[in-house]
Coordinates of C-alpha atoms in Angstrom, one line a residue:
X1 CA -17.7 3.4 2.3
X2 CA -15.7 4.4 -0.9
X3 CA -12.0 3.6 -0.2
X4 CA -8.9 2.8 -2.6
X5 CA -7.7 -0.4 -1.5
X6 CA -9.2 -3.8 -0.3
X7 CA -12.9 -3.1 0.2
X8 CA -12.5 -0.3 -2.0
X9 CA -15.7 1.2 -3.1
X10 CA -16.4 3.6 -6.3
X11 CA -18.8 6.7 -6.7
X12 CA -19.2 5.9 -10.1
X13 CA -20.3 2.6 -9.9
X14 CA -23.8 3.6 -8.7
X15 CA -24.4 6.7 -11.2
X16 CA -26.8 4.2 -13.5
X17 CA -30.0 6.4 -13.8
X18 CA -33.4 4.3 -13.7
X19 CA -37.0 5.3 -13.9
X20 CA -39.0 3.9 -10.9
X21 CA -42.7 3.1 -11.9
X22 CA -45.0 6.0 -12.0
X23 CA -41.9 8.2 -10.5
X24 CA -38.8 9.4 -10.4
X25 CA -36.4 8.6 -7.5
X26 CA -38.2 7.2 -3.7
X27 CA -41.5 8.5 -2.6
X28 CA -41.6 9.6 0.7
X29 CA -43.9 7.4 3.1
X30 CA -46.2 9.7 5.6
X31 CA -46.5 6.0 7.8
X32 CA -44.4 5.4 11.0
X33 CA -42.7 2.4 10.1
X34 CA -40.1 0.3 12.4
X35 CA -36.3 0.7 11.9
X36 CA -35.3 -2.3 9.9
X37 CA -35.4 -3.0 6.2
X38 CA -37.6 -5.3 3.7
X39 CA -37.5 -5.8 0.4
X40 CA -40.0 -7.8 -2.1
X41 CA -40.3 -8.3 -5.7
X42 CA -43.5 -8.8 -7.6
X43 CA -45.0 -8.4 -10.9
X44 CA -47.8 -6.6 -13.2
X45 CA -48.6 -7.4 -16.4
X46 CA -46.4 -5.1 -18.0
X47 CA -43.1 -4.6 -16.0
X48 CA -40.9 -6.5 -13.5
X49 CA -41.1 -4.7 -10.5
X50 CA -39.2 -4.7 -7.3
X51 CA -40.4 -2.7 -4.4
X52 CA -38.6 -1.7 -1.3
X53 CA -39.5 0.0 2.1
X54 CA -36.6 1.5 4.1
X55 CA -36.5 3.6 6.8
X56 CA -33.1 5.9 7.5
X57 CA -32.9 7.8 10.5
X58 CA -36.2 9.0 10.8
X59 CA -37.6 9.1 8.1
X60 CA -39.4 6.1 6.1
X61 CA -39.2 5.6 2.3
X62 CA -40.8 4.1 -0.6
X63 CA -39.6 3.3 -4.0
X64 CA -40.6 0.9 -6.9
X65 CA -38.0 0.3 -10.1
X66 CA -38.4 -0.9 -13.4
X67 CA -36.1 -3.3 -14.4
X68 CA -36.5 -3.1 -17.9
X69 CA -34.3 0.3 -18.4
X70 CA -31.3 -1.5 -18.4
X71 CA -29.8 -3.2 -20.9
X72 CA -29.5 -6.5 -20.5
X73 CA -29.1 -8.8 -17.3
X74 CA -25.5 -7.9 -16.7
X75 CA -26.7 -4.4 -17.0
X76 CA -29.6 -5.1 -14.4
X77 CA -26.8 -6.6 -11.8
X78 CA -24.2 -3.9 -12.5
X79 CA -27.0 -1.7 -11.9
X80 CA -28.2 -3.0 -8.4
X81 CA -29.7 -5.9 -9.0
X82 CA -31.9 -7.6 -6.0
X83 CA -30.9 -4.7 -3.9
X84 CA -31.6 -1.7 -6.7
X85 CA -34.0 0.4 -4.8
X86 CA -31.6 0.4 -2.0
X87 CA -28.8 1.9 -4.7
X88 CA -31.2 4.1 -5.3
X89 CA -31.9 5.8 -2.0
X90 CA -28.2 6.0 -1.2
X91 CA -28.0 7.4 -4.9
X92 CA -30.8 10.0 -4.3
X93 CA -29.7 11.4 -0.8
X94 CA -30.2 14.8 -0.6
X95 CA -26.7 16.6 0.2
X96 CA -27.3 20.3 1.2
X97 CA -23.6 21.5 0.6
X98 CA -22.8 20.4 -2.6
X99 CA -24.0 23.2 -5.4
X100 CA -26.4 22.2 -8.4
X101 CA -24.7 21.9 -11.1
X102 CA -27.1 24.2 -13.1
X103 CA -26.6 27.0 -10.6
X104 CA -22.8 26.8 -11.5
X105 CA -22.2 25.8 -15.1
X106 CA -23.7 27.7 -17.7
X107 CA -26.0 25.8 -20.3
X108 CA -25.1 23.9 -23.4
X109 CA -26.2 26.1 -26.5
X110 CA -26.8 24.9 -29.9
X111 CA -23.1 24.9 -31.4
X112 CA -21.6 21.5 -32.0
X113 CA -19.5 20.6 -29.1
X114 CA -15.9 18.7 -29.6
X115 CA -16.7 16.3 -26.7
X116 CA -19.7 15.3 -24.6
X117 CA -18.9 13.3 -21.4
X118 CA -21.8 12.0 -20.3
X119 CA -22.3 11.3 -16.1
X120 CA -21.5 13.7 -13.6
X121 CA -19.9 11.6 -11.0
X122 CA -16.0 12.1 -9.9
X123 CA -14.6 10.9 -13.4
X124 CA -17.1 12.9 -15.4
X125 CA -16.8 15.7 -13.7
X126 CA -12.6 15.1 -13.5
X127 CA -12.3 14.3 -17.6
X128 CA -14.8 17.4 -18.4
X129 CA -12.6 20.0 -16.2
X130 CA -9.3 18.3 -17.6
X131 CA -10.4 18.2 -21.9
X132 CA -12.0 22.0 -21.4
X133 CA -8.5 23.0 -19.7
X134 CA -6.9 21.7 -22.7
X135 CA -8.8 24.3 -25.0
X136 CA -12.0 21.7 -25.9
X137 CA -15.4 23.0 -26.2
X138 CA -16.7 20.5 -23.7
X139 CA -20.5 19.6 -22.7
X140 CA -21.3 18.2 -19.3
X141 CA -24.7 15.8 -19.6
X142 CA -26.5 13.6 -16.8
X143 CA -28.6 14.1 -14.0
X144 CA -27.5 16.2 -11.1
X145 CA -26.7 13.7 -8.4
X146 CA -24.5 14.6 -5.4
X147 CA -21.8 12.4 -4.1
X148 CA -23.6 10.6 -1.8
X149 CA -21.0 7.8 -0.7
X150 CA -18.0 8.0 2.5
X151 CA -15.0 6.8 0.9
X152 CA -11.5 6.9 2.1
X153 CA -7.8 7.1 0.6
X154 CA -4.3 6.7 1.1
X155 CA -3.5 10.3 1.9
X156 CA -0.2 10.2 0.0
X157 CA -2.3 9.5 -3.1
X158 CA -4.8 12.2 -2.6
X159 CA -1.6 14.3 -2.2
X160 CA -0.2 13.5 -5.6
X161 CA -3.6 14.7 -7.1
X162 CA -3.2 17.7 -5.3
X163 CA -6.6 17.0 -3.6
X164 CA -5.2 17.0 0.0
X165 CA -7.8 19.8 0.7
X166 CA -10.7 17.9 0.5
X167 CA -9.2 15.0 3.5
X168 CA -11.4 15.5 6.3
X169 CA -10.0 13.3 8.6
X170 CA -6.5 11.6 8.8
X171 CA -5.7 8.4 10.6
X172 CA -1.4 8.1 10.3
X173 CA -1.3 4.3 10.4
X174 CA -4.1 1.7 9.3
X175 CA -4.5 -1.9 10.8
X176 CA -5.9 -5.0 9.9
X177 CA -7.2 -8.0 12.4
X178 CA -7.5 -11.7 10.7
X179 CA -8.1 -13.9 13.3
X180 CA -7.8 -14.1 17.1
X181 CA -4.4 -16.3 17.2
X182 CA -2.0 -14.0 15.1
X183 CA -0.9 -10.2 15.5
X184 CA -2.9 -7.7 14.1
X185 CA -1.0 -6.0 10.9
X186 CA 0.3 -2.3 11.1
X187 CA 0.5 -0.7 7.8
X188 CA 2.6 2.3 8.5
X189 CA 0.8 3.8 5.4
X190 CA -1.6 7.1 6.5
X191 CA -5.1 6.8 5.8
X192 CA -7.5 9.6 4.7
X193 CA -11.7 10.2 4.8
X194 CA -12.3 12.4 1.9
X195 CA -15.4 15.2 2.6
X196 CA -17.5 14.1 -0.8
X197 CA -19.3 17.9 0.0
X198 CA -15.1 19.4 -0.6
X199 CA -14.6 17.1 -3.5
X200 CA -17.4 17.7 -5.5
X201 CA -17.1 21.7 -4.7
X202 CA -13.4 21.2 -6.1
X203 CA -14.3 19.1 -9.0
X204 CA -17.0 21.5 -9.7
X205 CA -14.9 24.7 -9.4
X206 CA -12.3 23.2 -12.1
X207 CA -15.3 22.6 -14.1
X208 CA -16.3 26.5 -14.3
X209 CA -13.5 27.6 -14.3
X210 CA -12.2 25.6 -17.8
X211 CA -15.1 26.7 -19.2
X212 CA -17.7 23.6 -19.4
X213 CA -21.5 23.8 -19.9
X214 CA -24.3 21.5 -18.5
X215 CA -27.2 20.2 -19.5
X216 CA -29.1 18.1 -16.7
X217 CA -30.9 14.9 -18.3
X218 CA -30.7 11.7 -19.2
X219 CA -29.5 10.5 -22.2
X220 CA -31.4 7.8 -24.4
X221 CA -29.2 7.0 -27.3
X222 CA -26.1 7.6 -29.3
X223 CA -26.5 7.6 -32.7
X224 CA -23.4 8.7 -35.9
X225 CA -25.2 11.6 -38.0
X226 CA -24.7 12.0 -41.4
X227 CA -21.7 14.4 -41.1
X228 CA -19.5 11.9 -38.8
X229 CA -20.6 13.7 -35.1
X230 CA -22.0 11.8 -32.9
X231 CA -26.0 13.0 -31.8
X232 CA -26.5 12.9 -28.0
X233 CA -30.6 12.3 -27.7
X234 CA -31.6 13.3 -24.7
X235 CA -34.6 13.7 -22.7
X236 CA -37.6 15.9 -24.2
X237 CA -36.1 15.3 -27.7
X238 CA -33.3 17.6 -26.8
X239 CA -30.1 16.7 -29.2
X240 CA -26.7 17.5 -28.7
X241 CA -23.8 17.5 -31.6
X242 CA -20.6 16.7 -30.7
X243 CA -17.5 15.6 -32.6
X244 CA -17.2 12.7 -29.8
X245 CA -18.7 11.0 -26.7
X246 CA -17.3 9.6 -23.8
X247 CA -19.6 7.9 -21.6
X248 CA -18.4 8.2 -17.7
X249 CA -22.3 7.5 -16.4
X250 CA -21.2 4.6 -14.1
X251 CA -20.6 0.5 -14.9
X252 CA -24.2 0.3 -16.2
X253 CA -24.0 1.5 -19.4
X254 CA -25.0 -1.0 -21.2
X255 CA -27.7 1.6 -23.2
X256 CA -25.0 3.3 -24.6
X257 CA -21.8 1.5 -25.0
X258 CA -21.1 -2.1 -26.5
X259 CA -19.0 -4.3 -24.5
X260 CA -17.0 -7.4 -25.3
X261 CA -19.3 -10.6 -25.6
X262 CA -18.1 -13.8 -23.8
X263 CA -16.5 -12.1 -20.9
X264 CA -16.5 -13.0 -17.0
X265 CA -19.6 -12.6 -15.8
X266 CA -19.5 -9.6 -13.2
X267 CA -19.4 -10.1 -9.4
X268 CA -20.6 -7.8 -6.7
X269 CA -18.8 -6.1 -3.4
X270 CA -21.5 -5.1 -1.5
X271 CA -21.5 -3.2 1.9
X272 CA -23.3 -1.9 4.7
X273 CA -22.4 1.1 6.9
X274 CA -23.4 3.2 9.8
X275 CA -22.3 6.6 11.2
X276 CA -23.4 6.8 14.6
X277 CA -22.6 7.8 18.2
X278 CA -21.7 5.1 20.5
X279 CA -20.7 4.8 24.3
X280 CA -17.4 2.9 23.8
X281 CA -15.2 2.1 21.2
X282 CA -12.8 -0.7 21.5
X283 CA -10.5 0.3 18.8
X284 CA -7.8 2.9 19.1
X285 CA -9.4 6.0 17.7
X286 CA -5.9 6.8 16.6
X287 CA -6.2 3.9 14.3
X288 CA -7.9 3.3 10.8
X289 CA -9.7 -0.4 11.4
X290 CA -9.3 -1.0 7.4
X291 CA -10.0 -4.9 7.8
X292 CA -11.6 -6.7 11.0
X293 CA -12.1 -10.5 9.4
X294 CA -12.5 -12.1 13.1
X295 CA -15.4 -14.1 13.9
X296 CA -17.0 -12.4 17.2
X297 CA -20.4 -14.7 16.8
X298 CA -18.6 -17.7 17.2
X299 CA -22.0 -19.2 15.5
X300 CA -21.1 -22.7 14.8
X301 CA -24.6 -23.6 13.5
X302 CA -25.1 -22.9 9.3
X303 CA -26.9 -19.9 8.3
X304 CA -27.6 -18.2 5.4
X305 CA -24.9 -14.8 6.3
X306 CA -22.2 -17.4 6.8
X307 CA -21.7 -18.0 3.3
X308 CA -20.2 -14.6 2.7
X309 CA -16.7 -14.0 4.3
X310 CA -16.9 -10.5 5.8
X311 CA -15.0 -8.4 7.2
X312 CA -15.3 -5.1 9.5
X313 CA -14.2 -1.6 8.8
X314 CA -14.2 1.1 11.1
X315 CA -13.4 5.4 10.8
X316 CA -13.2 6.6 14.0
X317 CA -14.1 10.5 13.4
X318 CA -13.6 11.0 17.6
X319 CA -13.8 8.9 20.3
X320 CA -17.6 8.3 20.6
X321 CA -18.4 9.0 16.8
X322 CA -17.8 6.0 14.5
X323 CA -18.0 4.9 10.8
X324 CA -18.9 1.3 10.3
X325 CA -19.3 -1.3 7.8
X326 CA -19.6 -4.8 7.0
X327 CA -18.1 -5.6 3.6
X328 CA -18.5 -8.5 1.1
X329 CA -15.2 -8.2 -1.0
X330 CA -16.7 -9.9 -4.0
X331 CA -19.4 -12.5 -4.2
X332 CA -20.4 -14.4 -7.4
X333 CA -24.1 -13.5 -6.3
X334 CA -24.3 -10.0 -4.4
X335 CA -24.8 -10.5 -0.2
X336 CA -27.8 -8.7 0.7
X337 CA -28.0 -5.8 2.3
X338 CA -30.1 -7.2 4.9
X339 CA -27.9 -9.7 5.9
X340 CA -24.9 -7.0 5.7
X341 CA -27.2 -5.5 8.2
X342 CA -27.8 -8.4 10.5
X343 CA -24.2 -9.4 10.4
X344 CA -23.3 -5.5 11.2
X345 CA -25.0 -5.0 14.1
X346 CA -24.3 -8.4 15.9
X347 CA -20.8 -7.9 15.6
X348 CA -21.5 -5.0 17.3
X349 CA -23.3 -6.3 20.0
X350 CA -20.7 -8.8 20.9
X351 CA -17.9 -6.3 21.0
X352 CA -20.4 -4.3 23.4
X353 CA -20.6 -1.8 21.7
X354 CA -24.0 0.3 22.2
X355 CA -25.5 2.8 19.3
X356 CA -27.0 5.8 21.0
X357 CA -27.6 7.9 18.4
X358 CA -27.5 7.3 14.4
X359 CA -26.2 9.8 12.0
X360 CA -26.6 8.0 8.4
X361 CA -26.8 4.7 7.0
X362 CA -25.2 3.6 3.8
X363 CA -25.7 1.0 1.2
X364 CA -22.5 0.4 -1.2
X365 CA -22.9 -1.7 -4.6
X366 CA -19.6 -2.0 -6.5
X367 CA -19.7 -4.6 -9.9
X368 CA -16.0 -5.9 -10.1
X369 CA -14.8 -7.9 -13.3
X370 CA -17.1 -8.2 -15.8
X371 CA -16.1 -7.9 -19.9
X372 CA -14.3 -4.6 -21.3
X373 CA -16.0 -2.4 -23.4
X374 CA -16.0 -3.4 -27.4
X375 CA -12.9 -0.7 -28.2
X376 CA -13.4 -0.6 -32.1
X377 CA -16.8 1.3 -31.2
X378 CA -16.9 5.1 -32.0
X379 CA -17.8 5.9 -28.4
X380 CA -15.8 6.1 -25.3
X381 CA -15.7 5.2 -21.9
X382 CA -14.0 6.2 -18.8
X383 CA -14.2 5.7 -15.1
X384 CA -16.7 2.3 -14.4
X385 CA -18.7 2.6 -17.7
X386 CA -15.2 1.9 -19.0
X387 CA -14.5 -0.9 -16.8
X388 CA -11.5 0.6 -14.7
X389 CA -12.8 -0.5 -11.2
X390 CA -9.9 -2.8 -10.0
X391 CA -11.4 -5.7 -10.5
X392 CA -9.7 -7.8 -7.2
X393 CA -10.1 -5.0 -4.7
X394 CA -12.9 -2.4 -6.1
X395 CA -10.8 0.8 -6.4
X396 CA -11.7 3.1 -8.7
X397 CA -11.9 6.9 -8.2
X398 CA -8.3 7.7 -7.6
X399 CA -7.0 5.9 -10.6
X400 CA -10.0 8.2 -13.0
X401 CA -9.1 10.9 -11.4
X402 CA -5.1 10.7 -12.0
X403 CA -5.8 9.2 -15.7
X404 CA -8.2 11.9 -16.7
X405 CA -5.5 14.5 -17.3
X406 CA -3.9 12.2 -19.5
X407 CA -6.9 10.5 -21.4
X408 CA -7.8 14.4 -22.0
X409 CA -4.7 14.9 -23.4
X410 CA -5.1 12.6 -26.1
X411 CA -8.7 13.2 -26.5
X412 CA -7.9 16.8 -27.7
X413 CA -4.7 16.2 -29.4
X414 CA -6.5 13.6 -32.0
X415 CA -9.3 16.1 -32.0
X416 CA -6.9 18.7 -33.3
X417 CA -5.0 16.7 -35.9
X418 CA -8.8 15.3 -37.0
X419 CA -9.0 19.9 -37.6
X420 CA -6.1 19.8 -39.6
X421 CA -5.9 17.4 -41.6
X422 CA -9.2 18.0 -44.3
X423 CA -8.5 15.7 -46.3
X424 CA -9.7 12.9 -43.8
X425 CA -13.2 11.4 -44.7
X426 CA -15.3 11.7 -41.6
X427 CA -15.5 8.0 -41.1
X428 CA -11.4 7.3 -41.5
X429 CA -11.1 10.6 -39.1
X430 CA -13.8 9.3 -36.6
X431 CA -12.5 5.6 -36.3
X432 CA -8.8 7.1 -35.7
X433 CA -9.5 9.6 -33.4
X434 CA -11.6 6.7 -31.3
X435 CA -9.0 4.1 -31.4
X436 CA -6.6 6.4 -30.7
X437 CA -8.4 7.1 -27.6
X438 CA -9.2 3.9 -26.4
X439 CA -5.8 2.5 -27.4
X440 CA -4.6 4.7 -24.3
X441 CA -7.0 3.6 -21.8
X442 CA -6.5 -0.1 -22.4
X443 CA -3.0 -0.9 -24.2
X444 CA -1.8 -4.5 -24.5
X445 CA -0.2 -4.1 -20.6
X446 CA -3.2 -2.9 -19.0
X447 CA -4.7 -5.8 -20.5
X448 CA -2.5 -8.2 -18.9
X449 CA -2.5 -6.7 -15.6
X450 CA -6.3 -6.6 -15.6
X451 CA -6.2 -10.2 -16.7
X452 CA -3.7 -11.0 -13.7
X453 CA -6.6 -9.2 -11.7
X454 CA -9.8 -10.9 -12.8
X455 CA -7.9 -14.2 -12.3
X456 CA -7.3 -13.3 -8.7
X457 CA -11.4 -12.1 -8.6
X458 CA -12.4 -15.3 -9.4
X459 CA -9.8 -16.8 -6.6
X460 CA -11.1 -14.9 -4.0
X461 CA -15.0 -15.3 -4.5
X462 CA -14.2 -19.1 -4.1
X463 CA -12.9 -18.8 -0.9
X464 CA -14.3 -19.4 3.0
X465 CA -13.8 -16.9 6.0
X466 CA -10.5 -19.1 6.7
X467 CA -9.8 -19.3 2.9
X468 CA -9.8 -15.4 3.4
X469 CA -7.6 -15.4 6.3
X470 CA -5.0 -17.4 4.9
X471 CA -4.7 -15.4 2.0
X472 CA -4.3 -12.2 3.2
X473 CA -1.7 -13.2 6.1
X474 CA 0.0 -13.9 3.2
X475 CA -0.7 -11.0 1.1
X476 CA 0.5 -8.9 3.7
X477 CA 4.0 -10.6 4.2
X478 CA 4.9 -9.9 0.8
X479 CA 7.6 -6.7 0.4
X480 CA 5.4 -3.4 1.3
X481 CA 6.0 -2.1 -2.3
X482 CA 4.8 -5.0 -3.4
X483 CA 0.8 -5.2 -2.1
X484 CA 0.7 -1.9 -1.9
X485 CA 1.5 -1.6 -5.5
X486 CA -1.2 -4.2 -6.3
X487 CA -3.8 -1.9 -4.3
X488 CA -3.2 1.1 -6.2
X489 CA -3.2 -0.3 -9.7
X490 CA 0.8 0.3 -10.3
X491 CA 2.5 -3.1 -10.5
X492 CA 3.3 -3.4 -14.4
X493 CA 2.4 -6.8 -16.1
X494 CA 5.9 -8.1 -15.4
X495 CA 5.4 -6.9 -11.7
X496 CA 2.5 -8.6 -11.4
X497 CA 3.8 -12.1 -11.9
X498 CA 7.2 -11.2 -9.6
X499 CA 3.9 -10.7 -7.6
X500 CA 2.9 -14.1 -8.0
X501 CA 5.8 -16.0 -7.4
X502 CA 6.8 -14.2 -4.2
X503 CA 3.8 -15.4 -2.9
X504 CA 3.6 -18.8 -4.0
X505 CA 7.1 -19.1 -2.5
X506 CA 5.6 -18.0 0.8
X507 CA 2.0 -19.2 0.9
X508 CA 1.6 -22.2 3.6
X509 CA 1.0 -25.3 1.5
X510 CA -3.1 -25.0 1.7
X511 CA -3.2 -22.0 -0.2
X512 CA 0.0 -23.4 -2.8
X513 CA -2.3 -26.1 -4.1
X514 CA -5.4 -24.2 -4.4
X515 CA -3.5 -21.7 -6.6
X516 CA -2.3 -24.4 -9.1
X517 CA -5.9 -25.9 -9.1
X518 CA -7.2 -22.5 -10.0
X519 CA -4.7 -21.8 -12.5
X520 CA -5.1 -24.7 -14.4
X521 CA -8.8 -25.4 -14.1
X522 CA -10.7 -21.9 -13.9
X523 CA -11.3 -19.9 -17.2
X524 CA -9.6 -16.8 -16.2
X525 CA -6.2 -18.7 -15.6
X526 CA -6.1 -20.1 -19.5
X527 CA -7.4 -16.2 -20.3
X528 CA -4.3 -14.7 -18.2
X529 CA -1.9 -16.9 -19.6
X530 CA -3.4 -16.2 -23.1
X531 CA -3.5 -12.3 -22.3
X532 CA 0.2 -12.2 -21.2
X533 CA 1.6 -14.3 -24.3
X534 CA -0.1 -11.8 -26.7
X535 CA 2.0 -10.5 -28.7
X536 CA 1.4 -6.5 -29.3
X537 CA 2.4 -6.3 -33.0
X538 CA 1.7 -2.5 -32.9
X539 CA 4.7 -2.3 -31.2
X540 CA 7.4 -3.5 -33.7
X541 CA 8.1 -1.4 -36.4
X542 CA 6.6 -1.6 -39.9
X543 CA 8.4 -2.1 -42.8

């Protein structure tokens, strides 16, 4: 389930293309197989392989990946990792209301474009329909994948992007259950499910109607031509020209864009979900469940699931029809799906709560943290490929989807000036126009507070169920403005560490010391500090 705050998941995340052995995509299995999931890696003499039978509903798949197509490792976890084939079928569902892209946007011709964004998730879609509004002769390349994942928002954020049309179901308050001994938390915040079928007609209607074209491949490389544009190589040796390229196919990217060396290694929020009909619910239906963290099993005994605090989040679309999922947050190495599963459905069963009918399974893989893209490179990034997933909580779509009017902005106004002004050399009028660009998208403050972020990251995947617990009663008693800010990416840098006092002020001793511990012994507290004394001399005035 795709939502913007804790547990937050990200369309974008999970638009890495891939090229299964021998096929594209899952192969359909004609044998009757149980209703459970397996998994099973093995190898040839050529490839590392990793095959996976699944069965959805009723009907039983097949699939086999390759993992050399990606980059590197990082590039193979961001990408899905152990659980990649399951990426790939929740990737490769087939969505009968949202319109091929083809059948909508007309085809890229053979003049030389001013920008390429390639992926054709929410933020590619979003920054093509914002750059061609803005006057840009603006080329849409990637496969056509729908969007496949349930997500939810904060319905006063969907407002603000004028999106309110595509909520299909609105909850007016959202709570949150820690343990059995305290009072469960009332947010007082409405909470929306967004219909992915209205959002990607809406997205797609802003795309025709600002005039972009489409063509529907992959794309192998991106290489500087001899004249300073950048040469899109796609599929069937079909090339593209383009004065620039912004890359918005999802966080593994490795193929096309450089990122920073040395970084935090990326974790992994993983989750697993069901729609279904049951015969009781014992939630209020009126009520958005957006964090369940108490222990129903009780299982005092060590097993492998018990090593990953989860939690429990829960849409209820009626009374009887319910959205479930067991979440990771973030885990160091990515909880299985299977055990997701397991954990999922025996929480279930001790609530007494019995399945009668099953609508759709879903398997979520967000990357969180991880190094920034290299920003002296020619090409850009935006959306995950551009590492804006908050890296504590997962969010993602609603922040590309407000920055793309303004990353546009800039994108076509450098564009114009690079018209202008002749007397440029390609190179010097290339290298401005890109910093230029990525300059906006990660200044000195977004820095920090991404710093502040990662630092909390690498907290949180450290801690235990009661770890968790303790952490969040605390989270939560901090002013309203104040965690909800973090949540939706708008604290500033100075904020942020307001932020951190507050709750070091009112954290129970337990979780006092382990935050001076981290600080002073884990890498990403000497980076913060490091980050926030940086010194932006770009912003004093030259003399």
């Amino acid at each position: 389930m795709n939502c913007v705050g804790i547990g937050a998941r990200n369309f974008t995340a999970m638009t890495v293309s891939f090229c299964p052995a021998g096929t594209r995509g899952l192969i359909p299995s004609f044998k009757k197989e149980p209703s459970f999931f397996r998994y099973g890696a093995f190898c040839s003499n050529k490839h590392s392989l990793l095959q996976v039978r699944a069965t959805a509903g009723s009907e039983s798949y097949v699939g086999v990946a390759v993992k050399e197509d990606f980059a590197d490792e990082e590039d193979y976890v961001k990408g899905g990792g152990s659980e990649l084939l399951f990426v790939q079928m929740q990737r490769n569902k087939i969505m009968e209301k949202q319109s091929k892209l083809a059948d909508k946007l007309r085809p890229i011709g053979d003049d030389i474009l001013d920008l390429v964004v390639i992926g054709c998730g929410p933020a590619g879609l979003a920054l093509a329909a914002e750059s061609a509004k803005l006057g840009l002769k603006v080329g849409l390349v990637g496969p056509d994948l729908p969007f496949t994942n349930n997500y939810g928002v904060w319905e006063d954020e969907f407002k603000d992007l004028g999106l309110e049309g595509c909520i299909e179901h609105v909850w007016q308050d959202t709570i949150v259950y820690l343990d059995d001994e305290s009072e469960p938390i009332m947010f007082g915040r409405a909470y929306g499910r967004v219909c992915r079928d209205l959002l990607h007609e809406e997205l797609l209607r802003r795309c025709v109607e600002s005039g972009v074209s489409y063509l529907c491949s992959r794309v192998e490389s991106i290489v500087e031509g001899s004249n300073g544009h950048s040469l899109i190589a796609c599929e069937h040796g079909i090339n593209i020209s383009s004065r620039l390229a912004t890359v918005a196919s999802g966080a593994a990217s490795g193929k096309l864009l450089q990122y920073e060396v040395g970084g935090p290694k990326v974790c992994v929020q993983t989750a697993y979900g069901v729609e279904v009909e049951v015969e009781n619910y014992p939630y209020d239906p009126n009520l958005m469940v957006f964090m369940d963290y108490r222990d129903y099993t009780k299982q005092k005994v060590p097993c492998l699931e018990a090593e990953y605090p989860t939690f429990l989040y829960a849409m209820a679309m009626s009374p009887t029809k319910i959205f479930f999922e067991e979440t990771c947050l973030a885990s160091k190495d990515a909880m299985p799906f299977d055990l997701l599963k397991k954990k999922l459905f025996s929480r279930l069963n001790t609530l007494g709560i019995r399945i009668v009918k099953t609508y759709e399974e879903e398997w979520s893989w967000i990357p969180v943290g991880g190094s920034l893209p290299n920003t002296e490179q020619k090409n850009l990034a935006f959306g995950a490929a551009a590492s804006m997933v908050h890296p504590a909580t997962g969010y993602s779509v609603v922040r590309s989807l407000s920055e793309a009017p303004k990353y546009a902005t800039v994108i076509a106004k450098i564009l114009k000036q690079g018209h202008s002004n002749a007397s440029l050399s390609h190179q010097i009028s290339n290298q401005n126009i890109s910093m230029q660009a990525w300059n906006t998208l990660w200044p000195q403050e977004r820095k920090r507070q991404r710093a502040f972020f990662l630092f909390g990251l690498a907290l949180l995947v450290q801690m235990d169920i009661e770890g968790m617990r303790t952490f969040f009663a605390t989270f939560f008693r901090l002013p309203t403005w104040m965690w909800q800010g973090f949540l939706g990416s708008s604290l500033s840098s100075v904020d942020l560490m307001l932020f951190a006092l507050y709750m070091f002020v009112i954290a129970p001793n337990s979780l006092r010391s382990r935050l001076v511990k981290h600080l002073l012994s884990d890498p990403t507290g000497a980076t913060m500090l490091k980050t926030y004394l940086t010194v932006n001399l770009n912003s004093f005035p030259r003399t």
